[in-house]
JSON list of C-alpha atoms in Angstrom, two decimals:
[
{"chain": "A", "resi": 1430, "resn": "MET", "atom": "CA", "xyz": [177.50, 4.83, 69.88]},
{"chain": "A", "resi": 1431, "resn": "ALA", "atom": "CA", "xyz": [174.04, 4.24, 68.52]},
{"chain": "A", "resi": 1432, "resn": "LEU", "atom": "CA", "xyz": [173.73, 6.20, 65.30]},
{"chain": "A", "resi": 1433, "resn": "ILE", "atom": "CA", "xyz": [170.30, 7.24, 64.09]},
{"chain": "A", "resi": 1434, "resn": "LYS", "atom": "CA", "xyz": [169.58, 5.75, 60.68]},
{"chain": "A", "resi": 1435, "resn": "ALA", "atom": "CA", "xyz": [166.06, 7.10, 60.06]},
{"chain": "A", "resi": 1436, "resn": "VAL", "atom": "CA", "xyz": [163.31, 9.20, 61.58]},
{"chain": "A", "resi": 1437, "resn": "THR", "atom": "CA", "xyz": [159.80, 8.78, 60.22]},
{"chain": "A", "resi": 1438, "resn": "ALA", "atom": "CA", "xyz": [156.32, 9.81, 61.23]},
{"chain": "A", "resi": 1439, "resn": "LYS", "atom": "CA", "xyz": [153.00, 8.35, 60.24]},
{"chain": "A", "resi": 1440, "resn": "LYS", "atom": "CA", "xyz": [149.35, 8.63, 61.12]},
{"chain": "A", "resi": 1441, "resn": "GLY", "atom": "CA", "xyz": [148.04, 6.37, 63.85]},
{"chain": "A", "resi": 1442, "resn": "THR", "atom": "CA", "xyz": [145.00, 5.97, 66.06]},
{"chain": "A", "resi": 1443, "resn": "ASP", "atom": "CA", "xyz": [144.91, 6.53, 69.80]},
{"chain": "A", "resi": 1444, "resn": "SER", "atom": "CA", "xyz": [142.91, 4.53, 72.36]},
{"chain": "A", "resi": 1445, "resn": "LYS", "atom": "CA", "xyz": [139.83, 6.68, 71.71]},
{"chain": "A", "resi": 1446, "resn": "GLY", "atom": "CA", "xyz": [139.95, 6.09, 67.97]},
{"chain": "A", "resi": 1447, "resn": "ASP", "atom": "CA", "xyz": [141.20, 9.60, 67.20]},
{"chain": "A", "resi": 1448, "resn": "GLU", "atom": "CA", "xyz": [143.99, 10.32, 64.72]},
{"chain": "A", "resi": 1449, "resn": "THR", "atom": "CA", "xyz": [147.43, 10.85, 66.22]},
{"chain": "A", "resi": 1450, "resn": "ILE", "atom": "CA", "xyz": [151.08, 10.96, 65.24]},
{"chain": "A", "resi": 1451, "resn": "ILE", "atom": "CA", "xyz": [153.49, 8.06, 65.58]},
{"chain": "A", "resi": 1452, "resn": "ALA", "atom": "CA", "xyz": [157.17, 8.97, 65.33]},
{"chain": "A", "resi": 1453, "resn": "ILE", "atom": "CA", "xyz": [159.70, 6.18, 64.83]},
{"chain": "A", "resi": 1454, "resn": "VAL", "atom": "CA", "xyz": [163.45, 6.53, 65.34]},
{"chain": "A", "resi": 1455, "resn": "THR", "atom": "CA", "xyz": [165.45, 3.65, 63.84]},
{"chain": "A", "resi": 1456, "resn": "LEU", "atom": "CA", "xyz": [169.09, 3.07, 64.74]},
{"chain": "A", "resi": 1457, "resn": "GLU", "atom": "CA", "xyz": [171.80, 1.57, 62.53]},
{"chain": "A", "resi": 1458, "resn": "SER", "atom": "CA", "xyz": [171.68, -1.55, 64.71]},
{"chain": "A", "resi": 1459, "resn": "GLY", "atom": "CA", "xyz": [168.08, -2.09, 63.61]},
{"chain": "A", "resi": 1460, "resn": "LYS", "atom": "CA", "xyz": [166.63, -1.28, 67.02]},
{"chain": "A", "resi": 1461, "resn": "SER", "atom": "CA", "xyz": [163.98, 1.41, 67.12]},
{"chain": "A", "resi": 1462, "resn": "GLY", "atom": "CA", "xyz": [161.72, 3.41, 69.37]},
{"chain": "A", "resi": 1463, "resn": "SER", "atom": "CA", "xyz": [158.33, 4.95, 68.75]},
{"chain": "A", "resi": 1464, "resn": "ALA", "atom": "CA", "xyz": [156.20, 7.54, 70.49]},
{"chain": "A", "resi": 1465, "resn": "SER", "atom": "CA", "xyz": [152.95, 9.45, 70.21]},
{"chain": "A", "resi": 1466, "resn": "PRO", "atom": "CA", "xyz": [152.05, 12.77, 71.81]},
{"chain": "A", "resi": 1467, "resn": "PRO", "atom": "CA", "xyz": [149.84, 12.79, 74.90]},
{"chain": "A", "resi": 1468, "resn": "PRO", "atom": "CA", "xyz": [146.14, 13.21, 74.03]},
{"chain": "A", "resi": 1469, "resn": "SER", "atom": "CA", "xyz": [146.07, 16.37, 76.16]},
{"chain": "A", "resi": 1470, "resn": "PHE", "atom": "CA", "xyz": [147.96, 18.20, 73.40]},
{"chain": "A", "resi": 1471, "resn": "PHE", "atom": "CA", "xyz": [144.80, 17.99, 71.32]},
{"chain": "A", "resi": 1472, "resn": "ASN", "atom": "CA", "xyz": [142.32, 19.14, 74.00]},
{"chain": "A", "resi": 1473, "resn": "GLY", "atom": "CA", "xyz": [139.92, 21.79, 72.78]},
{"chain": "A", "resi": 1474, "resn": "LEU", "atom": "CA", "xyz": [140.49, 21.08, 69.10]},
{"chain": "A", "resi": 1475, "resn": "SER", "atom": "CA", "xyz": [137.73, 20.04, 66.76]},
{"chain": "A", "resi": 1476, "resn": "GLU", "atom": "CA", "xyz": [138.19, 16.82, 64.79]},
{"chain": "A", "resi": 1477, "resn": "VAL", "atom": "CA", "xyz": [139.07, 18.82, 61.67]},
{"chain": "A", "resi": 1478, "resn": "GLU", "atom": "CA", "xyz": [141.63, 20.93, 63.57]},
{"chain": "A", "resi": 1479, "resn": "ARG", "atom": "CA", "xyz": [143.12, 17.82, 65.17]},
{"chain": "A", "resi": 1480, "resn": "ASN", "atom": "CA", "xyz": [143.43, 15.98, 61.87]},
{"chain": "A", "resi": 1481, "resn": "ASP", "atom": "CA", "xyz": [145.02, 19.06, 60.28]},
{"chain": "A", "resi": 1482, "resn": "LEU", "atom": "CA", "xyz": [147.53, 19.33, 63.14]},
{"chain": "A", "resi": 1483, "resn": "VAL", "atom": "CA", "xyz": [148.36, 15.62, 62.84]},
{"chain": "A", "resi": 1484, "resn": "ALA", "atom": "CA", "xyz": [148.98, 15.95, 59.09]},
{"chain": "A", "resi": 1485, "resn": "LYS", "atom": "CA", "xyz": [151.16, 19.06, 59.55]},
{"chain": "A", "resi": 1486, "resn": "SER", "atom": "CA", "xyz": [153.14, 17.42, 62.35]},
{"chain": "A", "resi": 1487, "resn": "ILE", "atom": "CA", "xyz": [153.82, 14.33, 60.23]},
{"chain": "A", "resi": 1488, "resn": "LYS", "atom": "CA", "xyz": [155.04, 16.58, 57.42]},
{"chain": "A", "resi": 1489, "resn": "THR", "atom": "CA", "xyz": [157.20, 18.61, 59.85]},
{"chain": "A", "resi": 1490, "resn": "ILE", "atom": "CA", "xyz": [158.82, 15.47, 61.27]},
{"chain": "A", "resi": 1491, "resn": "ASN", "atom": "CA", "xyz": [159.40, 13.79, 57.90]},
{"chain": "A", "resi": 1492, "resn": "GLU", "atom": "CA", "xyz": [160.58, 16.86, 55.98]},
{"chain": "A", "resi": 1493, "resn": "LEU", "atom": "CA", "xyz": [162.27, 19.08, 58.58]},
{"chain": "A", "resi": 1494, "resn": "LEU", "atom": "CA", "xyz": [163.15, 17.38, 61.85]},
{"chain": "A", "resi": 1495, "resn": "SER", "atom": "CA", "xyz": [164.38, 14.03, 60.54]},
{"chain": "A", "resi": 1496, "resn": "ASP", "atom": "CA", "xyz": [167.27, 15.62, 58.64]},
{"chain": "A", "resi": 1497, "resn": "LYS", "atom": "CA", "xyz": [168.40, 17.41, 61.81]},
{"chain": "A", "resi": 1498, "resn": "ILE", "atom": "CA", "xyz": [169.20, 14.22, 63.75]},
{"chain": "A", "resi": 1499, "resn": "VAL", "atom": "CA", "xyz": [169.89, 11.42, 61.25]},
{"chain": "A", "resi": 1500, "resn": "SER", "atom": "CA", "xyz": [173.49, 10.21, 61.78]},
{"chain": "A", "resi": 1501, "resn": "LEU", "atom": "CA", "xyz": [173.67, 11.62, 65.34]},
{"chain": "A", "resi": 1502, "resn": "ASP", "atom": "CA", "xyz": [174.34, 9.42, 68.38]},
{"chain": "A", "resi": 1503, "resn": "SER", "atom": "CA", "xyz": [171.01, 8.44, 69.93]},
{"chain": "A", "resi": 1504, "resn": "PHE", "atom": "CA", "xyz": [172.62, 8.34, 73.38]},
{"chain": "A", "resi": 1505, "resn": "GLN", "atom": "CA", "xyz": [173.25, 12.10, 73.23]},
{"chain": "A", "resi": 1506, "resn": "GLN", "atom": "CA", "xyz": [169.69, 13.10, 74.14]},
{"chain": "A", "resi": 1507, "resn": "ALA", "atom": "CA", "xyz": [170.50, 16.72, 75.05]},
{"chain": "A", "resi": 1508, "resn": "ARG", "atom": "CA", "xyz": [172.22, 17.30, 71.71]},
{"chain": "A", "resi": 1509, "resn": "ILE", "atom": "CA", "xyz": [169.34, 15.73, 69.84]},
{"chain": "A", "resi": 1510, "resn": "ASP", "atom": "CA", "xyz": [166.80, 17.86, 71.70]},
{"chain": "A", "resi": 1511, "resn": "ASN", "atom": "CA", "xyz": [168.84, 20.99, 70.95]},
{"chain": "A", "resi": 1512, "resn": "GLU", "atom": "CA", "xyz": [169.04, 20.09, 67.26]},
{"chain": "A", "resi": 1513, "resn": "LEU", "atom": "CA", "xyz": [165.29, 19.51, 67.12]},
{"chain": "A", "resi": 1514, "resn": "MET", "atom": "CA", "xyz": [164.50, 22.80, 68.85]},
{"chain": "A", "resi": 1515, "resn": "SER", "atom": "CA", "xyz": [166.90, 24.76, 66.64]},
{"chain": "A", "resi": 1516, "resn": "ALA", "atom": "CA", "xyz": [165.30, 23.65, 63.38]},
{"chain": "A", "resi": 1517, "resn": "ASP", "atom": "CA", "xyz": [164.82, 26.52, 60.96]},
{"chain": "A", "resi": 1518, "resn": "ASP", "atom": "CA", "xyz": [161.26, 27.36, 59.91]},
{"chain": "A", "resi": 1519, "resn": "LEU", "atom": "CA", "xyz": [159.87, 26.06, 63.20]},
{"chain": "A", "resi": 1520, "resn": "ASP", "atom": "CA", "xyz": [157.85, 28.42, 65.39]},
{"chain": "A", "resi": 1521, "resn": "LYS", "atom": "CA", "xyz": [159.12, 27.28, 68.79]},
{"chain": "A", "resi": 1522, "resn": "GLU", "atom": "CA", "xyz": [155.97, 28.48, 70.59]},
{"chain": "A", "resi": 1523, "resn": "SER", "atom": "CA", "xyz": [153.45, 26.75, 68.33]},
{"chain": "A", "resi": 1524, "resn": "VAL", "atom": "CA", "xyz": [151.53, 23.64, 69.31]},
{"chain": "A", "resi": 1525, "resn": "LEU", "atom": "CA", "xyz": [152.77, 22.06, 66.07]},
{"chain": "A", "resi": 1526, "resn": "ALA", "atom": "CA", "xyz": [156.41, 22.52, 67.08]},
{"chain": "A", "resi": 1527, "resn": "LYS", "atom": "CA", "xyz": [155.83, 21.28, 70.61]},
{"chain": "A", "resi": 1528, "resn": "ILE", "atom": "CA", "xyz": [154.02, 18.14, 69.46]},
{"chain": "A", "resi": 1529, "resn": "SER", "atom": "CA", "xyz": [156.56, 17.35, 66.74]},
{"chain": "A", "resi": 1530, "resn": "VAL", "atom": "CA", "xyz": [159.67, 17.91, 68.88]},
{"chain": "A", "resi": 1531, "resn": "LEU", "atom": "CA", "xyz": [158.29, 16.08, 71.93]},
{"chain": "A", "resi": 1532, "resn": "THR", "atom": "CA", "xyz": [157.22, 13.08, 69.89]},
{"chain": "A", "resi": 1533, "resn": "VAL", "atom": "CA", "xyz": [160.58, 12.68, 68.12]},
{"chain": "A", "resi": 1534, "resn": "SER", "atom": "CA", "xyz": [162.51, 13.28, 71.34]},
{"chain": "A", "resi": 1535, "resn": "LEU", "atom": "CA", "xyz": [160.59, 10.57, 73.18]},
{"chain": "A", "resi": 1536, "resn": "ALA", "atom": "CA", "xyz": [160.92, 8.15, 70.25]},
{"chain": "A", "resi": 1537, "resn": "ASN", "atom": "CA", "xyz": [164.68, 8.72, 70.34]},
{"chain": "A", "resi": 1538, "resn": "ALA", "atom": "CA", "xyz": [164.84, 8.07, 74.09]},
{"chain": "A", "resi": 1539, "resn": "ARG", "atom": "CA", "xyz": [162.95, 4.81, 73.56]},
{"chain": "A", "resi": 1540, "resn": "ALA", "atom": "CA", "xyz": [165.31, 3.79, 70.74]},
{"chain": "A", "resi": 1541, "resn": "ALA", "atom": "CA", "xyz": [168.33, 4.48, 72.96]},
{"chain": "A", "resi": 1542, "resn": "ALA", "atom": "CA", "xyz": [166.79, 2.48, 75.81]},
{"chain": "A", "resi": 1543, "resn": "ASN", "atom": "CA", "xyz": [166.08, -0.41, 73.44]},
{"chain": "A", "resi": 1544, "resn": "GLU", "atom": "CA", "xyz": [169.68, -0.26, 72.20]},
{"chain": "A", "resi": 1545, "resn": "LYS", "atom": "CA", "xyz": [170.87, -0.63, 75.80]},
{"chain": "A", "resi": 1546, "resn": "ASN", "atom": "CA", "xyz": [168.25, -3.33, 76.50]},
{"chain": "A", "resi": 1547, "resn": "ILE", "atom": "CA", "xyz": [166.96, -1.39, 79.51]},
{"chain": "A", "resi": 1548, "resn": "PRO", "atom": "CA", "xyz": [163.56, 0.09, 80.39]},
{"chain": "A", "resi": 1549, "resn": "LEU", "atom": "CA", "xyz": [162.86, 3.66, 79.29]},
{"chain": "A", "resi": 1550, "resn": "TYR", "atom": "CA", "xyz": [162.75, 4.93, 82.88]},
{"chain": "A", "resi": 1551, "resn": "ALA", "atom": "CA", "xyz": [166.24, 3.53, 83.55]},
{"chain": "A", "resi": 1552, "resn": "HIS", "atom": "CA", "xyz": [167.62, 5.18, 80.42]},
{"chain": "A", "resi": 1553, "resn": "ILE", "atom": "CA", "xyz": [166.06, 8.54, 81.33]},
{"chain": "A", "resi": 1554, "resn": "ALA", "atom": "CA", "xyz": [167.46, 8.25, 84.87]},
{"chain": "A", "resi": 1555, "resn": "SER", "atom": "CA", "xyz": [170.93, 7.77, 83.39]},
{"chain": "A", "resi": 1556, "resn": "LEU", "atom": "CA", "xyz": [170.82, 10.99, 81.35]}
]
């Protein structure tokens, strides 16, 4: 078992210098994984809209999604994804929900891979 100790999100900068989200999943062992959404999620948005979406996603991850998966086993990816998608007060069809859930899910997969000391692709292949 690799229990999730904390899930946090913060503002970061992508390779183009634009604001983005960084989600970090930390396990009780101290190992962690981080992820950011693909830049394509922000296509067509103005800088103001993008920055607003980033701020709302960080708030959604820190205040809503983190509580759903803290203390769960990081190796149980399907359960974690189901918990994230079943969060109350989350419009499942919104871009905000998709960005937030995808980013946390990928950060968890990376944390689990790091716990196993294997590459991410090998961990995903084992799911």
